[in-house]
Structures are given as structure tokens and as C-alpha cells.
Steps between C-alpha positions, in 0.01 A plus 500: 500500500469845357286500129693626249327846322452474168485769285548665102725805638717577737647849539809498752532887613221759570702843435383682178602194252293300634188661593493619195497126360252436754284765401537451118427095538177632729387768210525101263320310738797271603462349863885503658713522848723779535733475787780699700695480816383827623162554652355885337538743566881433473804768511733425194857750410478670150516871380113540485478668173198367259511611103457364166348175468401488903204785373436232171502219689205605728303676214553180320347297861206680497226455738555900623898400644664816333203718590527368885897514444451889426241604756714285799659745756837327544579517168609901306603553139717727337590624152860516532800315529825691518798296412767707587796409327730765670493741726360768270352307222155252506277340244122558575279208413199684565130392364316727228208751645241265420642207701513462872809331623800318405598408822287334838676471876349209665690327810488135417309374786229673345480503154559073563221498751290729224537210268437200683197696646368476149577124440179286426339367748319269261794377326800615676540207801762683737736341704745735635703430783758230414800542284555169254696254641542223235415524081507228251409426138317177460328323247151583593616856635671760735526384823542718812542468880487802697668578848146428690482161317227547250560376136385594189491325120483775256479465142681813442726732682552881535830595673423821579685516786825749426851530469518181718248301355519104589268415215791701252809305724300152535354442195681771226780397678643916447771601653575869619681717284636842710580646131137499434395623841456810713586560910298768674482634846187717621396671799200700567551840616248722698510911531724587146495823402419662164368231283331615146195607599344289214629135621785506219730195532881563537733252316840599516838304336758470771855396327675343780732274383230368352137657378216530785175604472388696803095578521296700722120419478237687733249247630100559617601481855738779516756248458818521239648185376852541435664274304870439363636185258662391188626152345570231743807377328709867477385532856668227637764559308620887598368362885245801494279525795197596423389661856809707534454584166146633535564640818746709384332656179202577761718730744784612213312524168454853384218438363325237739631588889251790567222344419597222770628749787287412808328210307488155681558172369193293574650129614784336341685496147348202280613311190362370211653395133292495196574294205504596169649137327162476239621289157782330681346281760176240439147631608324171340522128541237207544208613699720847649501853408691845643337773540650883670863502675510077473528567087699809567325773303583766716627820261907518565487848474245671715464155697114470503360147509168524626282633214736221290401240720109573535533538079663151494190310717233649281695319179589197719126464605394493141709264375418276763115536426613334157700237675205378679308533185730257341629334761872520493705613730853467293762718487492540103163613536515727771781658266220735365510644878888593438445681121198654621723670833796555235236670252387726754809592698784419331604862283439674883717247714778488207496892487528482857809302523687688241430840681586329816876370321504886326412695811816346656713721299441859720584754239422340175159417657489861609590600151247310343196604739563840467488470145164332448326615825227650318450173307506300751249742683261447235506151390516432861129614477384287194695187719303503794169561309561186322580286812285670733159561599273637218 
């Protein structure tokens, strides 16, 4: 008969959430297990853009991550990001002189391999390899089987393991909600032509039907991810396919189908969704807690989730150094997690949504921007200084 491991913390999920609650529960001193189905370094869909809290989050980690993050060869930085919302008219949210970036390109399967290459090996106990079979919330803990039959008792539990998390399904019991959540197809492209010579990210509005955001990011490699999505629900609902849809803005678009004239698509279209349901669905109970994509705190706008998600472990690992402390584990006390995730995100990710419901509405929207584009220019600035790197 197999022993049972027993541990304090359990982390379901590896990808940026959860590293960065491993990491952050290392920097305390907290022995734990983090686990994941895939073995690292592991390929996983997503736009590949890095900004905001992604730069905090590793400043924050310490231990020389954002330095090592910076001098690493498959990642670039920019200081752009166009988001062109027509043909003729963008806003630039561009970083001051003094500042370095406001945008990173990292392909997935290596800025997740970056990460858990920086776990503990003191405190972090890896076992990667097996997805979670079965989850339940006893008495004297969290119980878990995994596929290749080991179980674990853990006295608390991270879900950090994304839009499909079993810890939010099994024990939050949350259901999905395609009017809080985003579908995306990407592709990566090899040989496009006449990209800014200074790495600047394209974002532009497609109105379809319904609104799409198209992006064009230039990756280390040579490599351009190319990505095109929008709300799941008004998706389904005007039956918009997203790969004819892309493909035909890449060889019609005035402004997109030169660049990709003799460029070739580099395997298969992929897709993703991204939720953005924060303050609607549970990310506490007894002895759980949801960190990244499982508590939905991807922005609805601009659809980042990753610097959200490695923000959210670094204030779930510090509230559960003071449930260890005290020794409970119940869902009214891990309720200081939830203010202290609504304190720091919640004016950003309600912002978000309302530009997201606004920008729906093509020329009022249009109206609007072109009013206050030098505004939003420059308190774009003071924004990212705030929830950025220092």
C-alpha cells in the first residue's frame, strides 16, 4: 500500500501562478509540493506578451529573477504598443525616456521553463508529470490522487491551474461563464516582412459582427505570434470562425497583408480562452485558494493574465504564511486573501471591463479615443510606473 504524502501546501499548476507561489512560499521558508501534468519544459498556447505586474511580480521575487529575466536571449522588450483603433488612427502606450520597456515577447515554453528553473530546490518538492485525478475536502485536509497513483494530504490548496482548473470546478464548485471569457486562436509565423524595427506590439480592433482583437508580436527566435479573439459568448453567437477570420485579415488587410506576403505559418492554428470572471465566482473556501486564470483575473480588455496571476501567488503565499501561523485553514479567514487581490486589482480589472463593454460601440469609441489620446498617452505612463517594475 502506497503512504500517503503529507504536507502544509499544495500548489496544483506550475505556469507563472504558481511558480510564483512556489517561489514566494520558498523566499518564507515554507516546505510544499507543487505539481502539474506536464513534465518542463512544456509548450502551452497564449499571445506571449509580458507587461505590468509580470515585471513587479519578479522584482517583487527577488533572488536576481528580473535581472536573469532581462539578460535571457529568448526573451526582447519593447516600448510600444500600438493599438490601432482604425485604419489610420492608433493610441501609443509607449514608456517615458527613462524607462525601458512596457512590453516583453516570451514564447511560453520558455518563460514557464524560466520559472520553474528558479523554483527552490530546498523548499519547492516538484512533482511534475501527472495531471490530478481525484480532490477532496476532508476534515483533517485536502486530499489528492494523481493519475500515477500517488496521494497527497495537504493542509492547504493553490489552484493555480487555469481556465480549467479542477481545484476551482471540484471544490469552488464554479461554473464557466462565456460572458466573462475570451476565445483566441494563434499561430506562429516565420519570414514577415516589415515589422517596427523597435519590437512595437500591434493591437488592432477588428469589428466583425462582433469586436476582435488581432495582435502581431515579434518573438526572440525570429518568430511572430499572431493572434486573433474576442468574447466567447458573441462568438458563438454570430458563428464567427476565428481561423477564417484571421486568415483573411492576414492576406486582405490593408494594413496587415504585406507584411505577411511570403511569410510561413509555422505548424497549426491553436486556441486558448482567458477568463476574466474576478468578483463573481469564489477563489476561497476551507483549506483552498485561486490563484491566476482559476480566479479569473485576466484584464477583459487587453486580455493579459499572466503578470495578474504571478501578482495573485505572491499575496496568496502570504496569507498562507499567517494561516500556518495560526493554524486555520477556513474560508472566513482566508477572506483576507480575496480583499487583499480586490485591493490590488480591482479599479484595473473593473476599468477593463467597462472599456471592453464601451469599445464595442465602433464610432463612439472612436470618438472618444481621438478625443483624449493625448491623455490617455500620458497617464498611460504614470499607470504602468505604478504597477510595474521600479
Amino acid at each position: 500500500m502506497q503512504t500517503i504524502e503529507k504536507t502544509a501546501v499544495c500548489i496544483i499548476g506550475a505556469g507563472p501562478a504558481g511558480a510564483a507561489t512556489s517561489m514566494m512560499l520558498s523566499n518564507l521558508k515554507i516546505h510544499h509540493y507543487i505539481i502539474d501534468k506536464a513534465v518542463f519544459p512544456r509548450d502551452k498556447t497564449c499571445g506571449d506578451g509580458l507587461i505590468l505586474y509580470a515585471y513587479k511580480s519578479m522584482e517583487l521575487l527577488g533572488g536576481n529573477l528580473f535581472q536573469n529575466f532581462l539578460k535571457n536571449p529568448k526573451f526582447i522588450h519593447s516600448k510600444n504598443i500600438q493599438l490601432h483603433i482604425a485604419d489610420n488612427f492608433r493610441v501609443n502606450f509607449k514608456e517615458s525616456n527613462d524607462r525601458n520597456m512596457v512590453i516583453s515577447y516570451a514564447k511560453r515554453i520558455d518563460f514557464d521553463d524560466f520559472l520553474v528553473n528558479h523554483l527552490s530546490e530546498k523548499y519547492a518538492h516538484k512533482n511534475f508529470g501527472s495531471a490530478v485525478k481525484t480532490i477532496e475536502n476532508r476534515e483533517n485536509g485536502v486530499f489528492l490522487t494523481l493519475k500515477n497513483g500517488k496521494e497527497i494530504l495537504s493542509k492547504v490548496i493553490v489552484g493555480a491551474d487555469g481556465a480549467q482548473s479542477i481545484v476551482a470546478r471540484k471544490l469552488a464548485k464554479n461554473k464557466p461563464n462565456s460572458k466573462l471569457m475570451s476565445t483566441f486562436v494563434c499561430a506562429y509565423f516565420k519570414d514577415v516582412k516589415n515589422l517596427p524595427l523597435k519590437n512595437d506590439a500591434e493591437v488592432r480592433l477588428i469589428y466583425k459582427n462582433v469586436l476582435l482583437f488581432f495582435y502581431v508580436f515579434p518573438l526572440a527566435d525570429g518568430h511572430v505570434n499572431v493572434s486573433l479573439g474576442g468574447r466567447s459568448d458573441q462568438i458563438k453567437k454570430h458563428q464567427i470562425n476565428l481561423v477564417e477570420e484571421i486568415e483573411h485579415i492576414i492576406k486582405t488587410h490593408n494594413k496587415v497583408k504585406d507584411k505577411f506576403l511570403g511569410a510561413t505559418k509555422v505548424g497549426s492554428w491553436r486556441g486558448w480562452t482567458i477568463p476574466f470572471h474576478f468578483g463573481t465566482q469564489k477563489i476561497v473556501g476551507d483549506r483552498y485558494l485561486l490563484v491566476g486564470d482559476a480566479a479569473g483575473l485576466s484584464n477583459a480588455f487587453y486580455k493579459e493574465g499572466i503578470g495578474t496571476g504571478m501578482m495573485s501567488g505572491i499575496i496568496a503565499a502570504k496569507n498562507i504564511e499567517k494561516c500556518l501561523l495560526q493554524n486555520n485553514f477556513s474560508e472566513n479567514f482566508l477572506r483576507n486573501y480575496e480583499e487583499e487581490i480586490k485591493n490590488e486589482f480591482h479599479k484595473l480589472l473593473k476599468f477593463s471591463h467597462y472599456s471592453l463593454r464601451f469599445a464595442n460601440f465602433k464610432k463612439p469609441f472612436y470618438y472618444l479615443a481621438s478625443l483624449l489620446k493625448s491623455t490617455i498617452e500620458s497617464k498611460s505612463q504614470a499607470l504602468m510606473k505604478k504597477r510595474s517594475y521600479k
